Coordinates of C-alpha atoms in Angstrom, one line a residue:
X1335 CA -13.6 123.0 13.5
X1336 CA -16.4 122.6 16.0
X1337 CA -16.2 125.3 19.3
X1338 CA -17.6 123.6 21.9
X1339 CA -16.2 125.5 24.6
X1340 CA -17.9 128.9 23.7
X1341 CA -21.0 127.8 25.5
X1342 CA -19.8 127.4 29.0
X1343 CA -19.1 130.6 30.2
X1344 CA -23.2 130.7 30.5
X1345 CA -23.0 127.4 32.7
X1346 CA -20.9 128.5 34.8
X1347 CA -23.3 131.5 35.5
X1348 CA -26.5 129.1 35.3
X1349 CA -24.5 127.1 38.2
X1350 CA -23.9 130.4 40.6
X1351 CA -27.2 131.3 40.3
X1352 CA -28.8 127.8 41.4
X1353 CA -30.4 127.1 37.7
X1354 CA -27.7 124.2 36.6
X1355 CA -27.3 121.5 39.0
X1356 CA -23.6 120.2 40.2
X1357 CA -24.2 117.0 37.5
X1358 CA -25.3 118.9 34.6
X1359 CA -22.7 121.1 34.9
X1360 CA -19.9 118.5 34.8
X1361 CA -21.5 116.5 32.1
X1362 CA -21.8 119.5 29.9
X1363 CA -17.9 120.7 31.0
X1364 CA -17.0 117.0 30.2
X1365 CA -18.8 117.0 27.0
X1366 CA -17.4 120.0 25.1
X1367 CA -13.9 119.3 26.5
X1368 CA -14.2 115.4 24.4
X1369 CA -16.3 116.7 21.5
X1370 CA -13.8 120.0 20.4
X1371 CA -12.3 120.3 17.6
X1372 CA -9.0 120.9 17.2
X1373 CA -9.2 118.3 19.6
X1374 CA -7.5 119.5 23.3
X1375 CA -4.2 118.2 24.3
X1376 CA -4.3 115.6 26.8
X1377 CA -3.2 117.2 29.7
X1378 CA -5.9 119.9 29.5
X1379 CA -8.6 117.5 29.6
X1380 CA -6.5 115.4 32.7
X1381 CA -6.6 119.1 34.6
X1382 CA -10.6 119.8 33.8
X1383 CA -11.6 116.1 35.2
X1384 CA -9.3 116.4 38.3
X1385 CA -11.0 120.0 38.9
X1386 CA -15.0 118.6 38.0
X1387 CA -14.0 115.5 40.5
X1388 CA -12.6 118.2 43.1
X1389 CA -16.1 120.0 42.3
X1390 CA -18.2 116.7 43.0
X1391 CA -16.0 115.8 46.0
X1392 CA -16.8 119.0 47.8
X1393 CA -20.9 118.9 47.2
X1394 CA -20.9 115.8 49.4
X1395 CA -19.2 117.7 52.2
X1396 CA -20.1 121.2 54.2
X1397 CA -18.1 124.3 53.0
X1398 CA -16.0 123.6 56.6
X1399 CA -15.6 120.2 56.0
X1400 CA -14.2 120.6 52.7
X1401 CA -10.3 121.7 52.3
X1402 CA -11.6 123.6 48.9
X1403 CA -14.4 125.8 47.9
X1404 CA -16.9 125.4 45.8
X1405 CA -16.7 128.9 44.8
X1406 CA -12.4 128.2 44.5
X1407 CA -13.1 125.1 42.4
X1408 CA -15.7 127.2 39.5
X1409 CA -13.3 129.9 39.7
X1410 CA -10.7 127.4 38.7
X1411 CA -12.9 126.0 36.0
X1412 CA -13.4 129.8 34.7
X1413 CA -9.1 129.5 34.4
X1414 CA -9.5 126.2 32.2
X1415 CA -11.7 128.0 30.1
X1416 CA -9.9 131.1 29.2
X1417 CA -6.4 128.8 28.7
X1418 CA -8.4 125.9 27.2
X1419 CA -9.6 128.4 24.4
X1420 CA -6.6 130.0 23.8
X1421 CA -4.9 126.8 22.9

């Protein structure tokens, strides 16, 4: 068993507070989601990509441009995380 989901709680904090960039962030999300073990169902990886592209789609508009937060889209990832690891 290999938790790689443990250590991204701290990335999303690094992220709020300007020390993890946008890319970083979603590599390292992407990362522990494929490299878990037990490995995670399907669909829970399907929902953490369509939230990280949501995530990447909004840093190449302005907040009123976007029809989705930034802050709405890490909160959502924070949701993943706590479901992901209950699993």
């Amino acid at each position: 068993m290999s938790d790689h989901l443990s250590t991204l709680p701290a990335t999303l904090d690094d992220f709020k507070l300007g020390y993890l960039s946008l890319h970083d962030l979603a590599r390292t999300w992407r990362d522990a989601a494929q490299s878990h073990e037990p490995a995670l169902p399907q669909r829970y990886v399907d929902v953490l990509e369509r939230v990280l592209n949501q995530l990447e789609s909004a840093a190449l508009f302005t907040e009123e441009s976007c029809s989705f937060s930034q802050a709405d889209m890490v909160a959502a990832l924070g949701d993943w995380l706590t479901k992901a690891r209950a699993v």
